[in-house]
Amino acid sequence: MILKLRVRGPLLFYKTKTTKASRALQFSSSGRPDWNHDEEFVDILEDRRHSSDLGHALRTFNPQPYQGGQPCSAAELTKTVLESQHLCYVIALETGSSIEEVTEEARRTLDEMSQNLQLGFIRLMSFTLTKVFKKLFSSIFVNMDTLSTLQQSIQQTPVILMPNHRSYVDFLVISYIMFSYDLPIPVIAAGIPLAGMKMVGEILRRSGAFFIRRAIGSDKLYWAVLSEYVKTIVRKGHAPLEFYVEGLRSRTLKSITPKLGMMHMVLEPYLKGQVFDITLVPVSISYDRVLEESLLSHELLGVPKPKESTTGLLKASSVLQDSYGAMHVNFGHPLSVRELLKGKINRCQYNFVPRSKDLPQKPSAEVQACVSWLAHVVVGTQEQGSVISPWSLMTCLLLQAPITVLTVEGFPWHQLTEKTLWLKRLVLNYGVRLNWSGQTSDSDVMSSSLTLHRSVVQRKADRVYLVREKNEPRRRPVSEEASVTATAKSVLMLAAYRNQSMHVFVRPALLAVALNITRSTQKNELFAFFCFLQSLFSYEFIFIPGMQFEDFEDACLLLKKCGAIRINSDEVIVSDSGQEILSFHQSLIQPFIDSYQVTFSSLSEQEPDVFTDKQFLPAVRNLATRLLLSGEIHTYEALSSDTQKNSLSALQRLEAVRKLRASENSEYKVDKAAVKHLADRLCKSHQ
């Protein structure tokens, strides 16, 4: 493989040369994607800056829809759902109300939920978004190779667009791109709070959004209505369906463990033989800077998320005065469900029910495992399709400095530039997509990144300092706890951008930690500890189920490729020059280890050994604050509520904490001996 550079506009993309036959994404026998980076990205805002915004919005729109589908209005879709066997079955089972009352409730649910896509509103959105995007972003780069492949897929099968979710801009930009290139506008699963925004909610509904309640619980009728609505869209194929497999917007800017509810609904028409195939299209959206960066760090520290409202949107219009750099949208190679599930699942279990009786069926353990595997493949594909920014590399290094260096002494600029260039060479050796300008010097690239993120760091006298959020003027001095929180807000903003590239490093980083803790060179011992770390951090990072051995082999090959280790049949040996690379990787994982240790300590002190959700987060946050003030830990990421929740989920997975089923208040029982055992296995990582 030969490294080459391809210049497109003002941007230099580092590519890997491939043959024409390998341009498509292929899957190996193990199910791991083999990636291709020889792609063409085009700035779609370039033309918009030199042409009429109104002309673009009013131009002829001539999409080529799914050939097996028929046009379907919102009213026809609602009628089909209400008459479905599935919904009639659930209505017949409902007790306590007449069939007429339950049917009317189902109709009201559909009225609340359903989209009402209209071309006129798409044109309005296009005109508005062109204005907004030109103000916010310097460029929006789109992978044109895969966009043309998407057009072919849309005509052949029902298509499911599955973007990652980092910003409210995500679904807007995808519809904007689809309109700009004459692709059918998708119908989009959105949260119900957006529907309550005056005027905006109705505009979104008429632009293709359908709205889902966040808390459905055991409401069987709502589940049935939603499930049938989604499956009808897939069966008819009149428009692509778009939803976020992660379920929520990521507040840490790294991938979230996929939620499987919508995934089951989307796949069921294929599993029941109602469609020949379904095409999944992972979409990777990468931001130089996220609009909500400050809001996200506040939420991680326990500040309630502001309610979505039109008033709040208008107040947030000040963001238009700032710059957010470039955005990259990479439509992944279409994935055939039929091909991916070949040999993995037996669809015969669905054949016992006549197709005319589309009755609800509980998925088998085999189906659930397959759906989970496929969802993880999609999220992994999203990660591999992302574009890494210089700022993400810089934050990896800044966060490895002591907090006093960032807040008091300042990180020397020359040292940061040297280390970033070293890291740039490393990630290129790993084969990632790297967004690095080819028409300016390396120093200018990094200076521009620093300027773009001046809300969190600033450069003074050739040193880089962390910018802490200014407190409102007070008569009394700021408390130590408030000072910790102010620092944590800025640290968590840095950590979010580091997280954008964590998927690149996480596997070799886990191996580096295993080498450090076990002090072993034996492959079998290292592999066992590597698997333990994967299991422990399975809610922090995306690991495809059943791929532990392949992940371990990948980690070995990457560290060998960069000269950090030597490998023979039974051993992994650290090379003389490999310590710098291994130390860098270990330091990337250390904040997560330290944060989990805080959770372990908090639960070990828990009296009694039963606690609730409402008690858990404040207890861990208070302990982390005390430890930071005393200097016993230096990891401000221990204050992140997402990390705390992930550590609790990991403890449940490892059976050190058990959720009490009979509890009404989400109570948990801790096995302190098991928690202590986990803490002891990790404690050597400080050595």
XYZ file of C-alpha atoms in Angstrom:
687
model
C 0.000 0.000 0.000
C 1.463 3.350 -1.026
C 0.666 6.594 0.759
C -0.413 9.363 -1.555
C -1.799 12.863 -1.171
C -4.860 14.138 -2.932
C -5.586 17.846 -2.935
C -9.180 19.013 -3.117
C -9.744 22.741 -2.729
C -7.957 24.116 0.313
C -7.715 20.767 2.079
C -5.205 17.948 1.946
C -6.531 14.464 2.596
C -4.166 11.643 3.350
C -5.236 8.632 1.298
C -4.318 5.032 0.751
C -3.848 3.940 -2.821
C -6.159 1.112 -3.863
C -7.067 -0.723 -7.026
C -10.393 -0.162 -8.737
C -11.603 -3.581 -7.623
C -11.101 -2.668 -3.965
C -12.936 0.649 -4.018
C -15.991 -0.877 -2.356
C -16.027 -1.689 1.330
C -15.557 -5.425 1.793
C -16.284 -7.626 4.797
C -13.871 -10.313 5.799
C -15.004 -13.758 6.869
C -14.902 -12.653 10.503
C -17.325 -9.819 9.858
C -14.721 -7.085 10.299
C -14.880 -4.340 7.675
C -11.864 -3.797 5.445
C -11.584 -0.047 4.956
C -10.881 1.949 1.827
C -9.669 5.563 2.070
C -9.283 6.417 -1.634
C -12.300 8.713 -1.765
C -13.176 12.126 -3.076
C -14.508 14.729 -0.653
C -16.076 17.897 -2.078
C -16.981 21.111 -0.273
C -20.671 21.553 -1.056
C -20.666 25.106 0.327
C -18.214 26.260 -2.322
C -20.914 26.526 -4.997
C -23.395 27.993 -2.526
C -21.019 30.885 -1.826
C -21.029 31.841 -5.510
C -24.662 31.283 -6.474
C -28.159 32.260 -5.446
C -29.477 30.675 -2.243
C -33.039 31.150 -3.460
C -32.204 29.660 -6.844
C -30.798 26.572 -5.130
C -33.909 26.165 -2.983
C -36.308 26.574 -5.947
C -34.400 24.455 -8.470
C -35.967 21.362 -10.026
C -35.949 18.466 -7.571
C -36.136 15.105 -9.331
C -35.199 12.209 -7.020
C -35.215 8.589 -8.178
C -37.046 6.608 -5.462
C -37.088 2.886 -4.645
C -38.329 1.068 -7.760
C -40.324 -1.433 -5.723
C -42.129 1.247 -3.724
C -45.164 3.389 -4.369
C -45.727 7.036 -3.424
C -47.400 7.166 -0.026
C -48.948 10.226 1.593
C -48.978 10.767 5.356
C -52.721 9.981 5.434
C -52.228 6.730 3.496
C -49.414 5.723 5.832
C -51.615 6.328 8.884
C -54.468 4.325 7.334
C -52.169 1.392 6.576
C -50.827 1.358 10.143
C -54.301 1.461 11.735
C -55.503 -1.429 9.558
C -52.458 -3.644 10.154
C -52.854 -7.106 11.668
C -50.167 -6.313 14.214
C -51.963 -3.279 15.601
C -55.399 -4.931 15.485
C -53.995 -7.829 17.502
C -52.648 -5.507 20.213
C -55.896 -3.499 20.297
C -57.886 -6.704 20.733
C -55.718 -7.681 23.721
C -56.124 -4.343 25.498
C -58.551 -4.559 28.397
C -60.433 -1.980 30.397
C -61.553 0.039 27.378
C -63.670 -0.578 24.314
C -62.061 -1.359 20.970
C -63.334 2.001 19.697
C -61.597 3.869 22.535
C -58.317 2.014 22.067
C -58.449 2.560 18.305
C -59.021 6.267 18.871
C -56.044 6.375 21.244
C -53.917 4.706 18.562
C -55.097 7.324 16.062
C -54.160 10.149 18.466
C -50.750 8.555 18.957
C -50.223 8.515 15.190
C -51.300 12.153 14.909
C -48.696 13.054 17.543
C -46.019 10.884 15.947
C -46.340 10.969 12.175
C -44.374 13.004 9.671
C -46.037 15.063 6.940
C -43.252 15.523 4.413
C -43.925 18.348 1.926
C -41.561 19.601 -0.770
C -42.405 23.259 -0.100
C -41.053 22.991 3.444
C -37.972 21.163 2.218
C -37.299 24.142 -0.054
C -37.815 26.532 2.897
C -35.387 24.489 5.001
C -32.860 24.419 2.160
C -32.948 28.205 1.792
C -32.633 28.751 5.551
C -29.913 26.150 6.081
C -27.803 27.492 3.227
C -27.725 30.862 5.001
C -26.993 29.273 8.388
C -24.345 26.804 7.206
C -22.407 29.484 5.339
C -22.272 31.502 8.567
C -21.313 28.596 10.838
C -18.943 26.447 8.798
C -15.965 27.202 6.608
C -16.689 24.028 4.605
C -18.977 21.018 4.507
C -17.075 18.188 2.840
C -19.077 15.255 1.462
C -17.768 11.925 0.189
C -19.014 11.993 -3.406
C -17.975 8.426 -4.280
C -20.286 6.830 -1.733
C -23.028 9.379 -2.407
C -23.362 8.047 -5.953
C -23.442 4.492 -4.598
C -26.221 5.542 -2.228
C -28.336 6.678 -5.184
C -28.138 3.199 -6.713
C -29.032 1.533 -3.404
C -32.090 3.743 -2.899
C -33.516 2.564 -6.227
C -32.922 -1.136 -5.473
C -33.942 -1.730 -1.833
C -35.435 0.038 1.185
C -32.611 2.155 2.635
C -31.930 2.956 6.293
C -29.643 5.933 6.930
C -27.814 5.521 10.239
C -25.720 8.577 11.184
C -23.743 9.060 14.358
C -25.247 11.716 16.641
C -23.033 14.509 17.929
C -25.103 17.648 17.326
C -28.592 18.873 16.528
C -27.123 19.800 13.135
C -26.765 16.111 12.194
C -30.181 15.377 10.720
C -30.458 18.841 9.162
C -27.264 18.450 7.162
C -28.188 14.988 5.852
C -31.548 16.164 4.504
C -29.794 19.232 3.058
C -27.294 17.011 1.205
C -30.029 14.674 -0.046
C -31.985 17.627 -1.442
C -28.861 19.164 -2.987
C -28.079 15.984 -4.950
C -31.602 14.925 -5.981
C -31.836 12.045 -3.522
C -35.160 11.193 -1.844
C -35.643 13.109 1.405
C -35.551 10.711 4.381
C -38.168 10.420 7.091
C -36.351 10.910 10.390
C -36.925 9.561 13.896
C -36.748 12.549 16.291
C -37.402 13.122 19.989
C -40.907 14.271 20.949
C -39.664 17.474 22.703
C -38.814 18.905 19.260
C -42.474 18.563 18.251
C -43.432 20.921 21.081
C -41.385 23.824 19.730
C -43.764 26.456 18.352
C -43.591 26.699 14.564
C -40.241 24.877 14.492
C -41.855 21.560 15.428
C -44.336 21.793 12.561
C -41.608 22.814 10.098
C -39.579 19.766 11.148
C -42.642 17.514 10.820
C -43.262 18.784 7.288
C -39.568 18.324 6.525
C -39.797 14.610 7.257
C -39.423 14.230 11.044
C -41.620 11.819 12.986
C -41.567 12.127 16.750
C -40.975 9.453 19.378
C -41.525 9.694 23.109
C -38.375 9.291 25.154
C -40.017 7.238 27.894
C -42.315 4.535 26.535
C -41.992 2.009 29.345
C -44.580 -0.764 29.245
C -47.118 1.100 27.092
C -47.927 -1.806 24.750
C -50.180 0.232 22.498
C -47.549 2.922 21.930
C -44.904 0.282 21.206
C -47.255 -1.391 18.719
C -48.097 1.883 16.946
C -44.444 2.931 16.717
C -43.278 -0.510 15.605
C -45.925 -0.784 12.908
C -45.288 2.779 11.719
C -41.559 2.093 11.290
C -42.079 -1.314 9.658
C -44.650 0.119 7.229
C -42.159 2.778 6.112
C -39.560 0.060 5.520
C -41.965 -2.238 3.664
C -43.286 0.490 1.385
C -39.818 1.936 0.765
C -41.277 5.235 -0.482
C -38.579 7.177 1.397
C -35.317 6.299 3.160
C -35.697 5.947 6.925
C -33.168 7.735 9.131
C -32.528 7.058 12.807
C -29.711 7.188 15.340
C -28.707 3.678 16.385
C -26.961 5.196 19.437
C -30.355 6.476 20.539
C -29.096 9.715 22.073
C -26.847 12.608 21.162
C -23.402 11.765 22.529
C -22.362 14.246 25.215
C -18.787 12.944 25.184
C -18.376 12.989 21.354
C -17.496 9.294 21.336
C -19.755 6.504 20.224
C -22.481 5.241 22.531
C -23.426 1.583 22.949
C -26.183 1.058 20.355
C -29.834 0.854 21.380
C -31.617 -2.074 19.778
C -35.338 -1.170 19.839
C -35.488 0.659 16.513
C -32.986 -1.782 15.034
C -35.357 -4.689 15.735
C -38.257 -2.784 14.130
C -36.253 -1.943 11.014
C -34.989 -5.494 10.483
C -38.261 -7.320 11.133
C -39.685 -6.895 7.588
C -36.591 -8.679 6.259
C -36.637 -11.379 8.931
C -40.296 -12.086 8.119
C -39.634 -12.204 4.385
C -41.745 -9.110 3.657
C -38.868 -7.476 1.753
C -36.085 -9.204 -0.174
C -33.310 -7.097 1.336
C -32.667 -3.932 3.356
C -29.674 -1.643 2.873
C -28.059 -0.029 5.918
C -25.988 3.089 5.277
C -23.768 4.178 8.192
C -23.075 7.911 8.033
C -20.066 9.482 9.756
C -20.384 13.167 10.621
C -17.192 14.794 11.923
C -16.985 18.329 13.314
C -13.937 20.518 13.809
C -15.969 22.193 16.531
C -19.408 21.252 17.877
C -21.981 23.984 18.416
C -23.117 22.518 21.747
C -19.635 21.954 23.247
C -20.184 24.087 26.360
C -23.695 22.750 26.917
C -22.424 19.163 26.735
C -19.801 19.648 29.454
C -22.399 21.299 31.712
C -24.727 18.325 31.274
C -21.923 15.908 32.158
C -21.487 17.764 35.444
C -25.138 17.384 36.359
C -26.570 20.646 35.021
C -30.054 19.817 33.633
C -30.378 19.957 29.874
C -32.350 23.050 28.766
C -35.797 22.208 27.472
C -36.083 22.433 23.691
C -38.109 25.529 22.839
C -38.421 28.110 20.094
C -37.488 30.826 22.593
C -34.333 28.938 23.526
C -33.479 28.514 19.845
C -33.802 32.255 19.260
C -31.641 33.010 22.296
C -29.009 30.634 20.930
C -28.813 32.612 17.678
C -25.605 34.170 19.014
C -23.814 31.029 17.789
C -24.127 32.490 14.290
C -21.518 35.058 15.270
C -18.883 32.392 15.908
C -16.941 30.016 13.643
C -17.056 26.228 13.844
C -14.549 25.223 11.202
C -15.249 22.386 8.776
C -17.694 19.488 8.828
C -17.133 16.166 7.067
C -20.037 13.930 6.052
C -19.033 10.467 4.938
C -21.827 8.209 3.668
C -20.487 4.739 4.300
C -20.597 1.949 1.761
C -24.129 0.441 1.743
C -24.423 -2.727 3.829
C -26.773 -5.470 2.639
C -28.665 -7.025 5.564
C -29.182 -10.140 3.457
C -25.434 -10.543 2.923
C -24.439 -9.651 6.468
C -26.864 -12.084 8.105
C -26.226 -14.946 5.673
C -25.400 -17.991 7.766
C -25.832 -16.057 11.003
C -29.549 -16.377 11.537
C -32.289 -18.894 10.774
C -35.384 -17.094 9.519
C -37.478 -20.280 9.550
C -38.844 -19.402 12.989
C -40.860 -16.634 11.301
C -42.330 -18.987 8.701
C -44.668 -20.660 11.199
C -46.859 -17.539 11.163
C -48.722 -16.881 7.881
C -47.632 -13.637 6.217
C -51.253 -12.531 6.199
C -51.141 -12.660 10.007
C -48.374 -10.234 10.875
C -48.624 -10.879 14.606
C -46.081 -9.722 17.190
C -43.355 -12.210 18.050
C -40.768 -11.998 20.793
C -37.333 -12.213 19.154
C -35.320 -15.300 20.045
C -31.935 -15.106 21.777
C -30.340 -15.852 18.386
C -32.114 -12.907 16.755
C -31.275 -10.551 19.632
C -27.591 -11.507 19.465
C -27.566 -10.991 15.683
C -29.260 -7.597 15.908
C -26.783 -6.509 18.592
C -23.856 -7.666 16.444
C -25.185 -5.820 13.398
C -25.793 -2.623 15.401
C -22.210 -2.729 16.691
C -20.929 -3.263 13.127
C -22.820 -0.135 12.042
C -21.400 1.992 14.874
C -17.923 0.609 14.219
C -18.314 1.565 10.562
C -19.355 5.077 11.608
C -16.164 5.375 13.657
C -13.940 4.140 10.858
C -15.574 6.576 8.456
C -14.850 9.608 10.624
C -12.244 12.243 9.772
C -9.746 13.124 12.523
C -8.894 16.799 13.013
C -5.561 18.276 14.150
C -7.327 19.575 17.264
C -8.283 16.048 18.310
C -4.611 15.036 18.192
C -3.616 18.138 20.156
C -6.146 17.435 22.910
C -4.809 13.876 23.262
C -1.496 15.466 24.251
C -2.803 18.408 26.295
C -4.809 16.109 28.550
C -1.701 14.075 29.384
C -0.100 17.122 31.007
C -0.595 17.779 34.748
C -3.476 20.160 35.406
C -1.081 22.722 36.937
C 0.751 22.900 33.610
C -2.483 23.758 31.814
C -3.808 26.208 34.415
C -0.675 27.820 35.911
C 2.569 27.148 34.069
C 1.264 26.796 30.531
C 2.058 24.024 28.017
C 5.068 25.121 25.887
C 3.909 25.754 22.329
C 7.022 24.333 20.675
C 6.629 21.139 22.683
C 2.960 20.836 21.702
C 3.752 21.296 17.996
C 6.585 18.754 18.089
C 4.475 16.153 19.872
C 1.484 16.761 17.596
C 3.621 16.168 14.502
C 4.922 12.972 16.116
C 1.334 11.892 16.755
C 0.343 12.847 13.204
C 2.954 10.436 11.849
C 1.691 7.735 14.199
C -1.975 7.999 13.172
C -1.060 8.070 9.489
C 0.866 4.879 10.135
C -2.357 3.496 11.630
C -4.157 4.311 8.360
C -6.787 6.815 9.530
C -8.483 9.657 7.659
C -6.710 12.841 8.742
C -7.859 16.338 7.849
C -4.681 18.406 7.571
C -4.270 21.456 5.342
C -1.727 21.007 2.574
C -1.418 24.667 1.632
C -0.203 26.079 4.957
C 2.626 25.157 7.293
C 2.116 22.606 10.054
C 2.544 25.324 12.648
C -0.195 27.407 11.017
C -2.523 24.401 10.938
C -2.120 23.989 14.677
C -2.369 27.718 15.352
C -5.648 27.839 13.421
C -6.978 24.931 15.474
C -6.038 26.721 18.674
C -7.776 29.897 17.493
C -10.910 27.975 16.555
C -11.080 26.616 20.115
C -10.181 29.827 21.917
C -13.172 29.337 24.225
C -11.309 26.508 25.966
C -7.582 27.246 25.441
C -5.508 30.334 24.749
C -1.919 30.975 23.754
C 0.154 33.514 25.683
C 3.894 34.069 25.303
C 4.263 30.797 23.409
C 2.483 28.804 26.097
C -0.974 27.236 25.975
C -3.349 27.694 28.915
C -6.707 26.210 29.789
C -9.501 28.798 29.801
C -11.732 28.265 32.796
C -15.345 29.409 32.705
C -15.737 32.791 34.350
C -17.999 32.889 37.374
C -20.535 35.630 37.885
C -19.295 38.426 40.204
C -20.007 37.485 43.805
C -19.574 39.122 47.158
C -18.197 35.942 48.670
C -15.094 34.136 47.369
C -15.613 31.123 45.143
C -15.586 27.836 47.078
C -13.010 25.127 46.411
C -15.769 22.864 45.088
C -16.915 25.543 42.622
C -13.321 25.983 41.460
C -13.055 22.236 40.806
C -16.273 22.345 38.793
C -15.052 25.319 36.736
C -11.848 23.479 35.841
C -13.773 20.286 35.102
C -15.995 22.073 32.570
C -12.978 23.036 30.481
C -11.261 19.664 30.913
C -14.396 17.831 29.774
C -14.547 20.021 26.667
C -10.972 19.023 25.859
C -11.785 15.385 26.589
C -14.721 15.457 24.177
C -12.437 16.341 21.269
C -9.862 13.766 22.369
C -12.698 11.233 22.306
C -13.208 11.892 18.594
C -10.037 9.890 17.922
C -10.176 7.357 20.791
C -11.469 4.616 18.485
C -8.162 4.850 16.616
C -6.089 4.178 19.723
C -8.273 2.130 22.055
C -7.204 -1.385 21.014
C -3.427 -0.778 21.084
C -3.997 1.271 24.257
C -5.670 -1.689 26.001
C -2.730 -3.882 24.988
C -0.308 -1.257 26.326
C -2.183 -1.266 29.653
C -2.149 -5.068 29.717
C 1.631 -5.071 29.179
C 2.039 -2.557 32.008
C -0.209 -4.266 34.573
C 0.569 -7.933 33.961
C 4.319 -7.374 33.466
C 4.091 -10.424 31.227
C 5.282 -11.113 27.710
C 3.156 -14.236 27.275
C 0.488 -13.838 24.610
C -2.096 -15.938 26.425
C -1.790 -13.893 29.637
C -1.908 -10.615 27.755
C -4.918 -11.764 25.745
C -6.801 -12.753 28.919
C -6.207 -9.336 30.480
C -7.004 -7.593 27.190
C -10.393 -9.365 27.179
C -10.995 -8.309 30.792
C -10.314 -4.674 29.892
C -12.624 -4.901 26.885
C -15.388 -6.269 29.077
C -14.813 -3.593 31.723
C -14.858 -0.749 29.189
C -17.521 -2.195 26.890
C -19.811 0.761 27.629
C -17.042 3.309 26.987
C -15.874 2.046 23.610
C -17.348 0.062 20.725
C -16.185 -3.540 20.435
C -17.981 -5.828 17.992
C -19.246 -8.905 19.916
C -17.217 -12.054 19.361
C -14.216 -10.181 17.942
C -11.881 -10.220 20.970
C -9.180 -12.285 19.292
C -9.264 -10.167 16.106
C -9.103 -6.990 18.216
C -6.094 -8.346 20.094
C -4.358 -9.274 16.852
C -5.094 -5.794 15.441
C -3.603 -4.204 18.562
C -0.468 -6.317 18.233
C -0.084 -5.524 14.543
C -0.523 -1.772 15.021
C 2.021 -1.567 17.842
C 4.396 -3.758 15.847
C 3.899 -1.560 12.778
C 5.008 1.548 14.660
C 7.977 -0.263 16.232
C 6.724 -0.409 19.808
C 6.769 -4.197 20.144
C 8.166 -7.373 18.606
C 6.003 -10.464 18.221
C 6.824 -14.131 17.996
C 4.604 -17.185 18.249
C 4.057 -17.008 22.024
C 5.380 -13.636 23.169
C 4.879 -9.903 22.838
C 8.126 -8.100 23.652
C 8.521 -4.348 24.168
C 11.197 -2.933 21.870
C 13.960 -0.657 23.108
C 12.393 2.348 21.359
C 8.768 1.454 22.106
C 8.312 2.951 25.565
C 7.280 6.423 24.329
C 4.513 4.975 22.154
C 3.298 2.623 24.890
C 3.311 5.398 27.498
C 1.231 7.607 25.216
C -1.353 4.855 24.744
C -1.455 4.005 28.452
C -2.042 7.663 29.293
C -5.067 7.755 26.972
C -6.771 5.005 28.998
C -5.629 6.195 32.434
C -8.438 8.774 32.946
C -11.003 6.006 32.430
C -9.187 3.670 34.841
C -8.939 6.414 37.484
C -12.615 7.332 37.039
C -13.718 3.713 37.433
C -11.555 3.389 40.541
C -13.446 6.325 42.071
C -16.715 4.466 41.434
C -15.247 1.303 42.973
C -14.127 3.269 46.050
C -17.507 4.926 46.411
C -19.360 1.607 46.296
C -16.878 0.001 48.682
C -17.725 2.728 51.215
C -21.463 2.334 50.563
C -23.429 1.634 53.743
C -25.741 -0.214 53.534
C -24.854 -2.228 50.427
C -28.103 -1.254 48.676
C -28.364 2.061 46.837
C -30.595 3.819 44.319
C -29.961 5.642 41.055
C -30.558 8.984 42.766
C -27.974 8.195 45.462
C -25.287 6.840 43.142
C -24.309 9.866 41.026
C -24.115 12.433 43.883
C -22.100 10.000 46.016
C -19.526 9.344 43.280
C -19.355 13.029 42.331
C -18.808 14.107 45.946
C -16.053 11.521 46.435
C -14.350 12.551 43.187
C -14.439 16.208 44.257
C -12.898 15.368 47.650
C -10.150 13.302 46.039
C -9.357 16.063 43.535
C -9.124 18.658 46.296
C -6.870 16.411 48.392
C -4.635 15.652 45.425
C -5.241 11.885 45.648
C -6.465 11.853 42.035
C -5.846 14.255 39.164
C -8.526 13.065 36.736
C -11.299 15.639 36.389
C -13.077 13.248 34.045
C -14.090 11.321 37.161
C -16.789 14.003 37.551
C -18.437 13.044 34.243
C -21.899 11.573 34.801
C -21.627 9.518 31.606
C -18.432 7.838 32.814
C -20.029 7.193 36.210
C -23.102 5.597 34.601
C -20.924 3.517 32.288
C -18.911 2.217 35.239
C -22.127 1.160 36.984
C -23.282 -0.649 33.831
C -19.888 -2.388 33.644
C -20.202 -3.552 37.246
C -23.614 -5.015 36.454
C -22.163 -6.763 33.393
C -19.362 -8.211 35.547
C -21.886 -9.209 38.243
C -20.317 -7.043 40.937
C -23.559 -5.051 41.197
C -27.043 -6.498 40.852
C -30.223 -4.588 40.112
C -33.039 -5.628 42.422
C -35.949 -6.676 40.234
C -38.634 -6.144 42.866
C -37.496 -2.566 43.445
C -39.657 0.352 42.346
C -36.863 2.915 42.783
C -34.105 1.311 40.654
C -32.283 -0.125 43.645
C -28.961 -1.942 43.327
C -27.095 -4.326 45.610
C -23.291 -4.198 45.578
C -20.996 -7.167 46.062
C -18.117 -5.380 47.799
C -15.726 -8.315 47.526
C -16.235 -8.452 43.752
C -15.769 -4.680 43.448
C -12.545 -4.853 45.491
C -11.271 -7.641 43.251
C -11.830 -5.496 40.150
C -10.124 -2.517 41.795
C -7.131 -4.650 42.720
C -6.779 -5.900 39.142
C -6.481 -2.306 37.930
C -4.427 -0.739 40.707
C -1.075 -1.667 39.146
C -1.820 0.715 36.283
C -0.463 3.562 38.434
C 2.977 2.000 38.565
